[in-house]
PDB file of C-alpha atoms in Angstrom:
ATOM      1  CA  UNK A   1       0.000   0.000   0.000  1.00  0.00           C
ATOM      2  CA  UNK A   2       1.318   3.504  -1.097  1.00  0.00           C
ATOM      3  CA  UNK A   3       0.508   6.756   0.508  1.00  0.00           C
ATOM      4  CA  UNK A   4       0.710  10.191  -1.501  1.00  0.00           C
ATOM      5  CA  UNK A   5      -0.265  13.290  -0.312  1.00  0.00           C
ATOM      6  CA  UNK A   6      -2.036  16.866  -2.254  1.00  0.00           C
ATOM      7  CA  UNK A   7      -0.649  20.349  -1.842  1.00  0.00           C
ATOM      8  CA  UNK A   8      -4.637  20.642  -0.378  1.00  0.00           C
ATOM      9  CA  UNK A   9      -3.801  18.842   1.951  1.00  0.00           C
ATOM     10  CA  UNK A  10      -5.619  15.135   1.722  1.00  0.00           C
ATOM     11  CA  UNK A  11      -3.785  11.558   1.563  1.00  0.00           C
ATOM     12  CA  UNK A  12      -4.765   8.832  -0.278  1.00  0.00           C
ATOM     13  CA  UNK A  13      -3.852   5.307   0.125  1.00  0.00           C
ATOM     14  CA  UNK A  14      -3.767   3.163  -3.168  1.00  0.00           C
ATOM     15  CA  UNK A  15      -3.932  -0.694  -3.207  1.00  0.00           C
ATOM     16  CA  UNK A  16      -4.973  -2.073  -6.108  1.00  0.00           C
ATOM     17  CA  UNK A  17      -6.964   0.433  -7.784  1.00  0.00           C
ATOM     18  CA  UNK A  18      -8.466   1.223  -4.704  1.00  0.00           C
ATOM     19  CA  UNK A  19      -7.750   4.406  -2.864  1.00  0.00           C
ATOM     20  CA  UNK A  20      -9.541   5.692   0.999  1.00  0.00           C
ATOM     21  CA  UNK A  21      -8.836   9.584   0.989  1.00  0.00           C
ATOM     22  CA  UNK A  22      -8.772  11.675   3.871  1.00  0.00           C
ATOM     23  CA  UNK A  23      -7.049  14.759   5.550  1.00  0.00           C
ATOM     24  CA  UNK A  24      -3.640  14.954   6.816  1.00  0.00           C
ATOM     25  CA  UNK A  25      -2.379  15.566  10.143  1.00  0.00           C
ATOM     26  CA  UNK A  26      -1.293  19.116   9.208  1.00  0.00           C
ATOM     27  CA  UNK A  27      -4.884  19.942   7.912  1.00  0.00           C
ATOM     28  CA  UNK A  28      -6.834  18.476  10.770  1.00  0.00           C
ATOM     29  CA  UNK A  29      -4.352  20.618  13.270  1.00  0.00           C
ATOM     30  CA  UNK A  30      -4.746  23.738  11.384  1.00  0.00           C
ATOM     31  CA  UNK A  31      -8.536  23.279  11.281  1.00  0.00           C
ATOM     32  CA  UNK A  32      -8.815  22.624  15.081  1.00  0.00           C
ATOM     33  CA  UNK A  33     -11.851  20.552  16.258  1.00  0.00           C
ATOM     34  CA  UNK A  34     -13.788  19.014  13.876  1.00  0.00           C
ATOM     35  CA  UNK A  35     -17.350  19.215  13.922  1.00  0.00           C
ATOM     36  CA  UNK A  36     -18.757  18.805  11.030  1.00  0.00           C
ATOM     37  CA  UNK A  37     -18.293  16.178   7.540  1.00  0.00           C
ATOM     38  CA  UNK A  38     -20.199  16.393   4.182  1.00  0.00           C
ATOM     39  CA  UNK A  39     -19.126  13.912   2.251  1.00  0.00           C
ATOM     40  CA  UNK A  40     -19.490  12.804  -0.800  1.00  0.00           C
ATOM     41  CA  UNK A  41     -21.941  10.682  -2.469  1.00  0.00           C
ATOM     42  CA  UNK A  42     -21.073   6.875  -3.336  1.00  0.00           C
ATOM     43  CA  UNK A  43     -21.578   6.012  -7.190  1.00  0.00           C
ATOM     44  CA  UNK A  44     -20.375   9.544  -8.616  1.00  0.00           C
ATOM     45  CA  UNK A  45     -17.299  10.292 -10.838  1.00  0.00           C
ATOM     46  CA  UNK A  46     -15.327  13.333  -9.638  1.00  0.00           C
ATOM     47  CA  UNK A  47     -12.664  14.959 -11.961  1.00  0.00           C
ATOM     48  CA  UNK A  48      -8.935  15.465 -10.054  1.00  0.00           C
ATOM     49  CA  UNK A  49      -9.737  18.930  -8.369  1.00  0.00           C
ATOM     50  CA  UNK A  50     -13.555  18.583  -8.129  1.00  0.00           C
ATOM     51  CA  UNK A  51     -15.313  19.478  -4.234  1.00  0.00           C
ATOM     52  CA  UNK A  52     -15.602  16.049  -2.985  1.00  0.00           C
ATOM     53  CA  UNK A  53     -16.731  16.877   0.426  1.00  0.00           C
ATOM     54  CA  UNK A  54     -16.654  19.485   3.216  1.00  0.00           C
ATOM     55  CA  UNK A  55     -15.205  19.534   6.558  1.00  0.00           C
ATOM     56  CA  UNK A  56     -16.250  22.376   9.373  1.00  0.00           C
ATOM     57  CA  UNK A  57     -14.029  22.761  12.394  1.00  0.00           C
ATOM     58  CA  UNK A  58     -14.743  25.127  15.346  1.00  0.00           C
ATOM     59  CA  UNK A  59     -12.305  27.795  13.284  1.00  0.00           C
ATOM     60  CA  UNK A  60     -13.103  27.212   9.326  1.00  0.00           C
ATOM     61  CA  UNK A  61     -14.608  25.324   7.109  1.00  0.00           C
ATOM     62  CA  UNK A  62     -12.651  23.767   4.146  1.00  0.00           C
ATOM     63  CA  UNK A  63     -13.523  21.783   1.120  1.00  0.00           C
ATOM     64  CA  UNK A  64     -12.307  18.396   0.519  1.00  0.00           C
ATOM     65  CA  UNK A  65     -10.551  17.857  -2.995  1.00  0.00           C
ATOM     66  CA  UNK A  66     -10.684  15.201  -4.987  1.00  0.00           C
ATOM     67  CA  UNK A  67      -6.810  14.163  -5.154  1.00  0.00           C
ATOM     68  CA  UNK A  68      -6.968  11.933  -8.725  1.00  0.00           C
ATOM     69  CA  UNK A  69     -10.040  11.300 -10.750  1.00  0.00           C
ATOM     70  CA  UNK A  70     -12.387   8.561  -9.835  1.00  0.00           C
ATOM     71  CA  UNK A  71     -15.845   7.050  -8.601  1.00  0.00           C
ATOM     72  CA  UNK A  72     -16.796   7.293  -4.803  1.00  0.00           C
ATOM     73  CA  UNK A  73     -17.294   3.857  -3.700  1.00  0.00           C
ATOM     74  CA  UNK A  74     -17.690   3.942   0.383  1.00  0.00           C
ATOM     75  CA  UNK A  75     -18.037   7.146   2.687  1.00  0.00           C
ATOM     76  CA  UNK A  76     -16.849   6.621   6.154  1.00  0.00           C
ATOM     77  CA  UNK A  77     -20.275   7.020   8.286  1.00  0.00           C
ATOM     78  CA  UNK A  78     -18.673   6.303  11.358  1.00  0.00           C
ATOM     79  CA  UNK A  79     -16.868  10.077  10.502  1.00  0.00           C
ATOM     80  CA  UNK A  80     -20.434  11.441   9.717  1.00  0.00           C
ATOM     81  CA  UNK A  81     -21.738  10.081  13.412  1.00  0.00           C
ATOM     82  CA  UNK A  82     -18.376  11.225  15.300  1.00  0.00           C
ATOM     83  CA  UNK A  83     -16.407  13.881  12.736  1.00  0.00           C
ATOM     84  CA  UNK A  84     -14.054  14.456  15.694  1.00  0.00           C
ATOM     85  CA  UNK A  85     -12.152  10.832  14.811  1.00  0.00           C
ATOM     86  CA  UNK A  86     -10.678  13.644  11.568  1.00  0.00           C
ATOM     87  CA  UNK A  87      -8.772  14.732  14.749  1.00  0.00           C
ATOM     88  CA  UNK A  88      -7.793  11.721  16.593  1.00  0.00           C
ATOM     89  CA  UNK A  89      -7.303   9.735  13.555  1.00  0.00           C
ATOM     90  CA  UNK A  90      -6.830  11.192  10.313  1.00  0.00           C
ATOM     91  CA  UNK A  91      -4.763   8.944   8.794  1.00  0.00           C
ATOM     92  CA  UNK A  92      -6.743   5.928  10.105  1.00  0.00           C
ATOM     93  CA  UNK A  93     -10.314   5.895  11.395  1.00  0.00           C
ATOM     94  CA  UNK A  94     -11.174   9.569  10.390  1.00  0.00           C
ATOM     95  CA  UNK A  95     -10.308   8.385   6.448  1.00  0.00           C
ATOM     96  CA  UNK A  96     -13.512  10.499   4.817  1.00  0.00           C
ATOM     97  CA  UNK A  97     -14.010   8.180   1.456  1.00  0.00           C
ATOM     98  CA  UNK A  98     -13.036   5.674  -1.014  1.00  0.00           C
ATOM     99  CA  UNK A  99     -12.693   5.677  -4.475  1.00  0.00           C
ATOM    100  CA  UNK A 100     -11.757   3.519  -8.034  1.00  0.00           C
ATOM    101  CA  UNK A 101      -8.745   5.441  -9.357  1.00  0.00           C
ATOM    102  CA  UNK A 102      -9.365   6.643 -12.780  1.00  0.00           C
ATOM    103  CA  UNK A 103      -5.941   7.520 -13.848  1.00  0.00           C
ATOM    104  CA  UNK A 104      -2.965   6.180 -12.140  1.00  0.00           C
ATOM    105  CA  UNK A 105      -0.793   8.450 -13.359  1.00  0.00           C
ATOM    106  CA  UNK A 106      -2.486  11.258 -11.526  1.00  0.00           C
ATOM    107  CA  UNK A 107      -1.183   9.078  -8.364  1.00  0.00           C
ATOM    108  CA  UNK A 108       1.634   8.602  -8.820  1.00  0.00           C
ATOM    109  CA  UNK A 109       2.152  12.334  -9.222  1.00  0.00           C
ATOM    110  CA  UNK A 110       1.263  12.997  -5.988  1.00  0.00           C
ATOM    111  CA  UNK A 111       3.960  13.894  -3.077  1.00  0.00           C
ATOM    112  CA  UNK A 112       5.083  11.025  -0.878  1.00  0.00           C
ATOM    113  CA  UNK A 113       5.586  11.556   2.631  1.00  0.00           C
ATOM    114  CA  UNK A 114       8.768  13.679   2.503  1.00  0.00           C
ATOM    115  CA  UNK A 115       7.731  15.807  -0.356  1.00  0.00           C
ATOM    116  CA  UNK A 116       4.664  16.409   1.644  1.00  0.00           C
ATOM    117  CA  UNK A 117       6.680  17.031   4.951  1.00  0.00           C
ATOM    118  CA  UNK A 118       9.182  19.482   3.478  1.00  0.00           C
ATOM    119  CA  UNK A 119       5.608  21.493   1.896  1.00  0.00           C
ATOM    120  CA  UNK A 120       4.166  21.666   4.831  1.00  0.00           C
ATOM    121  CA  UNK A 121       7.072  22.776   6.945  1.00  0.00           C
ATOM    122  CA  UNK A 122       7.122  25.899   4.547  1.00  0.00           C
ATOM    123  CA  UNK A 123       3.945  26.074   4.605  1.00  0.00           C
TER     124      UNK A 123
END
């Protein structure tokens, strides 16, 4: 399993086609609590870029990107009943969605890990 990262700010984890997407650590501390999820619904296509979701903290709101293109399969409900697990997990239990990657290329343009540390640091 790979893990890539956006300059928004979301991770995705590919195996096999498959990808779960959610925010990163960096995101889900600049946000502050989490209170709120929209996310997105299961059977539509999203282009890279597209609004997949929403996610409303006690500071902001920010939209949720979709990192590559592809076709929701799974929202995490257990997020939708307790958004707060974007805080205590975001890279595990607070994942937001899952999708069939489109174009793997668009993946594997992403930022691994230290790309992604060294662009948030100067962030």
């Amino acid at each position: 399993m790979t893990i890539k990262f956006t300059p928004d700010h979301e991770w995705l984890k590919l195996d096999n086609g498959q990808a779960v997407v959610g925010i990163t650590v960096h995101a889900q501390d600049a946000l502050g609590d989490v209170v709120f999820v929209e996310l997105p619904e299961v059977g539509k296509t999203y282009a890279k870029g597209d609004v997949a979701g929403v996610v409303e903290s006690v500071k902001a709101a920010a939209d949720v990107y979709m990192p590559v293109d592809g076709t929701v399969t799974e929202v995490n409900e257990e997020l939708r009943a307790d958004p707060a697990l974007a805080n205590s997990d975001p890279l595990g239990a607070g994942w937001f969605f899952k999708i069939t990657v489109a174009d793997q290329s668009q993946f594997d343009a992403l930022m691994d890990d230290t790309a992604y540390t060294k662009f948030s640091e100067a962030a």
